[in-house]
XYZ file of C-alpha atoms in Angstrom:
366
model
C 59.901 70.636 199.054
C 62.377 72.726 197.221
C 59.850 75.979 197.006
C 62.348 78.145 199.246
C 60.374 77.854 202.629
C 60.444 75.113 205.604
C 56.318 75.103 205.697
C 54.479 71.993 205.324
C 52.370 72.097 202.141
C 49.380 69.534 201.747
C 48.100 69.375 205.581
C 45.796 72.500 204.843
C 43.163 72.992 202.288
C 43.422 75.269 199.613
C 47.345 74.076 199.183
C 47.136 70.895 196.502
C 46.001 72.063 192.821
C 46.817 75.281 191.869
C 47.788 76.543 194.493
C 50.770 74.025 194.418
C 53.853 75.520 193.769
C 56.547 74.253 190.903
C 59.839 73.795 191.896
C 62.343 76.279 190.075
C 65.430 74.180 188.501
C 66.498 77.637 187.062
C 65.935 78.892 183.171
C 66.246 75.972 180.575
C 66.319 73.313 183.539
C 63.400 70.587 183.622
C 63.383 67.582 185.576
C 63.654 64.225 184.068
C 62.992 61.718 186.609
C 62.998 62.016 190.973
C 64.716 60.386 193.745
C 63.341 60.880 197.407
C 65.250 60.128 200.825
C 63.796 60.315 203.996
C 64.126 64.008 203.947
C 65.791 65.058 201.048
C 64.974 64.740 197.327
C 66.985 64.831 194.043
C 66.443 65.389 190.566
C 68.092 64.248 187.420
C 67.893 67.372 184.617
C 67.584 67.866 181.096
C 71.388 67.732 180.370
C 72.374 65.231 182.761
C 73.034 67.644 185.671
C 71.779 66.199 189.319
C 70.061 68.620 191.854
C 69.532 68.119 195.610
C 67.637 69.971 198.298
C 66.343 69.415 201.701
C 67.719 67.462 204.629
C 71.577 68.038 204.430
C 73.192 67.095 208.316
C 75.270 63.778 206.276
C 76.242 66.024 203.164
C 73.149 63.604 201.167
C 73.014 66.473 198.925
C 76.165 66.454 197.512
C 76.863 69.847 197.607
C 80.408 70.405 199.693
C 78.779 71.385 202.622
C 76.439 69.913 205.239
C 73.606 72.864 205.073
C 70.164 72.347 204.361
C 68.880 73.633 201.159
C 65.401 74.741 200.243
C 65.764 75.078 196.786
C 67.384 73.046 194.543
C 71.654 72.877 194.589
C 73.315 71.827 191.457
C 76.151 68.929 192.074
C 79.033 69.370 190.792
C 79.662 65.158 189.111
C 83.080 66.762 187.692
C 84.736 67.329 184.167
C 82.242 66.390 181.872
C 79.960 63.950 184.311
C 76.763 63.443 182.762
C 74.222 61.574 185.171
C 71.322 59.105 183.256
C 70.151 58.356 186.675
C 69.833 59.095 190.385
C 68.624 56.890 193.339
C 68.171 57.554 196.730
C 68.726 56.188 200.748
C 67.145 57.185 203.530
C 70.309 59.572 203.769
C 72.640 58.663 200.806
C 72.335 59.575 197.053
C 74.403 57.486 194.063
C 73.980 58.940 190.475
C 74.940 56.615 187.268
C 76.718 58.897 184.868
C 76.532 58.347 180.857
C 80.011 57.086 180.616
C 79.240 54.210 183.398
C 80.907 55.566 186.802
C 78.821 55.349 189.918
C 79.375 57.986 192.325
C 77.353 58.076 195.529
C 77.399 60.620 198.480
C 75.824 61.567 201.909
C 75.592 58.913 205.093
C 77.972 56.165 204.886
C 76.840 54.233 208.096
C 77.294 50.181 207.024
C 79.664 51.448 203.796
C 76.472 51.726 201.940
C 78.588 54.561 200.002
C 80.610 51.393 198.503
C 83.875 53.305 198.890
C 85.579 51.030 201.218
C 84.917 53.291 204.528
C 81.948 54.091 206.745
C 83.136 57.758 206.592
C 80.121 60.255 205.597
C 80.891 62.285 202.326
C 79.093 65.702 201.325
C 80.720 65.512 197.554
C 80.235 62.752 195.175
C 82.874 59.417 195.451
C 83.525 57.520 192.659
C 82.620 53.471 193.325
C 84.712 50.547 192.195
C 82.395 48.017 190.893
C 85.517 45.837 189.466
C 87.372 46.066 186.325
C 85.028 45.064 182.974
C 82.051 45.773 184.715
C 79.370 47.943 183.285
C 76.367 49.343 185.341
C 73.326 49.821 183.466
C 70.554 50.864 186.625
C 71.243 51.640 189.744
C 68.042 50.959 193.036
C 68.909 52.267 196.488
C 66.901 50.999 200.097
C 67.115 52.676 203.135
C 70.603 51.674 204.026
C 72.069 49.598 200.990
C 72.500 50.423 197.128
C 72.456 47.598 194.237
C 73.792 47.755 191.164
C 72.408 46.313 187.654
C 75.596 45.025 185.440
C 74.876 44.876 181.689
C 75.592 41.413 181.702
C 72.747 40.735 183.443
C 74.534 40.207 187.009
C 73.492 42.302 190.360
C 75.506 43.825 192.880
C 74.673 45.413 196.319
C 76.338 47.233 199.157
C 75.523 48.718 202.564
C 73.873 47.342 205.511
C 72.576 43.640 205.389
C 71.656 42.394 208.764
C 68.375 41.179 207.036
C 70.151 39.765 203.985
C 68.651 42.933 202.129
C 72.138 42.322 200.032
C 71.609 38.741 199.133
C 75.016 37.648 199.379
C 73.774 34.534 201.242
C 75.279 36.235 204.932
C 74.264 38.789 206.938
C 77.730 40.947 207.423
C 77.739 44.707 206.030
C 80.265 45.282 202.721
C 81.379 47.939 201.791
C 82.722 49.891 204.882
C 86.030 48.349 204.864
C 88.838 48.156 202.454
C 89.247 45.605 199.894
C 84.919 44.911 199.770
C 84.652 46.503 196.781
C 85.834 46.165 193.641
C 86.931 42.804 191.823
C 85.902 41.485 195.520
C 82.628 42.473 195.694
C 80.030 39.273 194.423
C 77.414 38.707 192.149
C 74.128 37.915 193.702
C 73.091 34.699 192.784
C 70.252 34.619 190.630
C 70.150 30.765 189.779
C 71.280 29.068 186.508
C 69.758 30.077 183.611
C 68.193 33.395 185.396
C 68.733 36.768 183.875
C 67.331 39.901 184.936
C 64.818 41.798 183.043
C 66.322 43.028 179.416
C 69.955 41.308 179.969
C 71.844 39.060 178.172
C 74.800 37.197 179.618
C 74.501 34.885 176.150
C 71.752 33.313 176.108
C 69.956 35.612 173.004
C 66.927 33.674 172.164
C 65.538 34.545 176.137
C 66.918 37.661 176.778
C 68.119 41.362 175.127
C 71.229 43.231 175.442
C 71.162 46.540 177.498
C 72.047 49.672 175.988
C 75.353 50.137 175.526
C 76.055 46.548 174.315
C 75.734 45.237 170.720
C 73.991 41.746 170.144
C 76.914 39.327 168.727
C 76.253 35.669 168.031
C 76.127 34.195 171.600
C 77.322 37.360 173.658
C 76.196 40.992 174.433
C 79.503 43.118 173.312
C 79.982 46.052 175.074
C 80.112 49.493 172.794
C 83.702 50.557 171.931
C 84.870 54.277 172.543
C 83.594 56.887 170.461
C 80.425 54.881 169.897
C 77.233 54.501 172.124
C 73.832 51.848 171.948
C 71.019 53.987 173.251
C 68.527 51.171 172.624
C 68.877 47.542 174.154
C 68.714 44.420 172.014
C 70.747 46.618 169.292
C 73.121 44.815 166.333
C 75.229 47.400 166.072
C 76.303 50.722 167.981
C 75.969 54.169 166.847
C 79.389 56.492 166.264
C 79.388 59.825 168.594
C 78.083 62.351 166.001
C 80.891 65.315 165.194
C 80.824 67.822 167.878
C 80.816 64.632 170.388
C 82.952 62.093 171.952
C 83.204 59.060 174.503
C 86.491 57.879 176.014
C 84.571 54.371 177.807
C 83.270 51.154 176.469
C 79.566 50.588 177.073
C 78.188 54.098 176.435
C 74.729 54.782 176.080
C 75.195 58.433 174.920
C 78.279 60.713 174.148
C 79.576 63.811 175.806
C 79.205 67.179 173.665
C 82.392 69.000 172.932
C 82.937 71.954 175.792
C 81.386 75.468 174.558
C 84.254 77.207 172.799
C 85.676 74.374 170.720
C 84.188 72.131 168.177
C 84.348 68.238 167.185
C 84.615 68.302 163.152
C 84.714 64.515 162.647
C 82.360 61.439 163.886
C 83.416 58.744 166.456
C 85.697 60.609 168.526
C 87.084 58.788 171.378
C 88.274 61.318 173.426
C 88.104 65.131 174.270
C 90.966 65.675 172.125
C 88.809 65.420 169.260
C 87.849 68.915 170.350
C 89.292 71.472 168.753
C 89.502 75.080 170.160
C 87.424 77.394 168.186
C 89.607 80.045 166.298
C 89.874 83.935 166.715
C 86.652 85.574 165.829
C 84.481 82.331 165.932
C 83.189 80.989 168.925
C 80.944 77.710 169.748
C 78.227 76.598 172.563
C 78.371 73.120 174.166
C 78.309 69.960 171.628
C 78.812 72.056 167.977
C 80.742 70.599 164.847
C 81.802 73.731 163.949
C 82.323 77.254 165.331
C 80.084 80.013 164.405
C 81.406 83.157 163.368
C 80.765 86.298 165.501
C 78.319 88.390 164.720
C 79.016 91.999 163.341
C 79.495 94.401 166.326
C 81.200 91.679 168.729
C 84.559 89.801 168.367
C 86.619 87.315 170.027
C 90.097 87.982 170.294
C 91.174 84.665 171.885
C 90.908 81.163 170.397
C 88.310 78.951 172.227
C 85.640 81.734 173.392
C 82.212 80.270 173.807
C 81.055 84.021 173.183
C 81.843 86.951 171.688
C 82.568 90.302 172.793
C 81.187 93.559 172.172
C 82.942 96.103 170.272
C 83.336 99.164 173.129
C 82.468 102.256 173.037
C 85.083 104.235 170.317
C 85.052 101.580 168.215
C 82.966 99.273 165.786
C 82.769 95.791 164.070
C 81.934 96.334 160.469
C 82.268 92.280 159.811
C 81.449 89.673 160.635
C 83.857 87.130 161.942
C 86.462 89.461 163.129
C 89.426 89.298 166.255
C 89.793 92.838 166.946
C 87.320 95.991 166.739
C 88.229 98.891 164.603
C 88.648 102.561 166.050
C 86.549 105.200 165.060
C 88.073 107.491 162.726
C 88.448 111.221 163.445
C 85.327 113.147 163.219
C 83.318 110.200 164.305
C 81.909 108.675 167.571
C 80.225 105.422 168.761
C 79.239 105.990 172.190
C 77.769 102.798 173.437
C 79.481 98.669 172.635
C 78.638 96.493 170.175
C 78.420 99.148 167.206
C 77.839 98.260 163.665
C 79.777 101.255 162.256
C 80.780 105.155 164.052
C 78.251 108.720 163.563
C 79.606 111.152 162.165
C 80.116 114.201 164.690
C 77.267 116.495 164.275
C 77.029 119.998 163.500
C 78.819 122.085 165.917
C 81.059 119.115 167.258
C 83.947 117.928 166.055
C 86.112 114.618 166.599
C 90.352 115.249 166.911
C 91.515 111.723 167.248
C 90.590 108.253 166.219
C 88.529 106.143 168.678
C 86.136 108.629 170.289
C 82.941 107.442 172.253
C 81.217 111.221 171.596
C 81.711 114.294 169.404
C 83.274 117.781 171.452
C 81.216 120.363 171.173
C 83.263 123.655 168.947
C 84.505 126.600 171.246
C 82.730 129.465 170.140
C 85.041 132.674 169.699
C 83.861 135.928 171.394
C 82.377 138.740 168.998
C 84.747 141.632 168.378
């Protein structure tokens, strides 16, 4: 349940309304949408992040390990993986991430992973869905995943001794090399058949996904550095300055890592990314750097924050590298000082860069 006990919650009365606790994603973190297994349940997060808790014996939460969880466990969908979705097995999780990789994790009995093995995997694996293909949804069953295409085709994996992958036989795919990929079929939909908001060209019956721009008789996929975040769209968007997208098909674009900044529009790769300079510094997803504030510094290029002046010294600007020392017969004894005191009366201050005054040695009487 992700509440940080094991105890059943609903059996008893007095436990719904109320009394029900929230789960805690951490501060900042809401959930967008859910994905439950038989005993384990994800969430996708503001930001694209994925988190996982529960049942973990198969490594179906994704997090390195094969320990159960009780609260939720961030998974780590490498550089810069954004997830727009998550599904859910029985024992296996896939997450769809912004750029248009699959990666799926957890119980790989009947390859329903899709990476050409039946081994089980407790970090994500990246599928191969076959070159030119762009997933748009992703569904998951107990033991078998399926995969929306923006074109409007459908492709499934896993176990399929009840057809559940309508390929028209009832042998697994996906557990052995050379399934996936360019190999792995289309379901069969019938002519003239497209699933719901897809277009393979046929515009009067049916819309292009997001991602894809609505040409004369074909859905075009989005070019790099641009996105379609609504279907049925004429034209795609450019990635806005402090963004970027290296793939085709993009429904949204990746914000520029905290400590550099994107000054131009339609970048189509991180090197569009520029390291914020000494003295500036720059969250996730900024066009420009902002310039520290007085009493901090950054002395590197590419900080995502600033520092604080220390003790002895002080930042009198804004925007500055390096922190100046107090002079003699001044003191700043705590960091991130706007300017030094003055020693008071009956101290005194010998050297530059002192945190506190020294009190004056009194001479005896005669």
């Amino acid at each position: 349940l992700g509440v940080g006990t094991t105890a059943n919650v609903g059996d008893n009365a007095g436990e719904m309304g109320d009394s029900l606790r929230a789960v805690d994603f951490g501060a900042g973190r809401s959930a967008v949408s859910l994905a439950v297994g038989g005993s384990h349940t994800c969430a996708l997060l503001t930001g694209g992040k994925v988190a996982c808790w529960g049942f973990n014996e198969d490594g179906q939460l994704g997090t390195g390990d094969n320990e159960d969880a009780s609260t939720p466990k961030i998974v780590d969908l490498g550089a810069g993986g954004t997830a727009i979705a998550v599904v859910a097995g029985s024992l296996h999780t896939c997450a769809l991430l912004a750029t248009g990789p699959v990666l799926c994790w957890g119980y790989n009995g009947e390859g329903r992973l899709g990476i050409g093995s039946t081994d089980n995997v407790n970090t994500p694996q990246s599928v191969s869905v076959g070159a030119g293909r762009f997933v748009s949804a992703l569904a998951a069953g107990g033991h078998h995943t399926c995969a929306l295409l923006h074109a409007g085709s459908v492709l499934c994996w896993g176990q399929n001794m009840l057809g559940q992958l309508g390929a028209g036989h009832g042998e697994d795919v996906g557990g052995l090399p050379g399934q996936m990929g360019d190999r792995l079929k289309t379901v069969d939909l019938g002519a003239g058949d497209c699933p719901e908001h897809s277009a393979p060209g046929d515009l009067d019956r049916c819309t292009c996904f997001q991602g894809f721009w609505e040409g004369e008789s074909s859905c075009n996929a989005c070019a790099p550095g641009s996105f379609g975040a609504e279907p049925g769209a004429s034209s795609c968007t450019a990635c806005a300055a402090g963004t970027f997208n290296s793939e085709t098909g993009s429904t949204l674009c990746t914000g520029c890592a905290a400590g550099t900044y994107g000054a131009a529009q339609g970048a189509n790769s991180s090197a569009g990314c520029l390291p914020c300079s000494r003295g500036s510094f720059s969250s996730e997803g900024q066009s420009v750097c902002s310039p520290c504030e007085i009493g901090t510094y950054a002395a590197d290029p590419g900080q995502s924050i600033c520092d604080f002046c220390a003790p002895g010294a002080y930042g009198g600007a804004a925007g500055v590298s390096t922190c100046s020392e107090c002079s003699a017969g001044s003191f700043s004894s705590s960091p991130g000082r706007l300017r030094c005191d003055a020693c008071t009366m009956g101290t005194y201050g010998s050297s530059a860069g002192g945190a506190s005054g020294r009190p004056l040695a009194l001479n005896p009487e005669p």
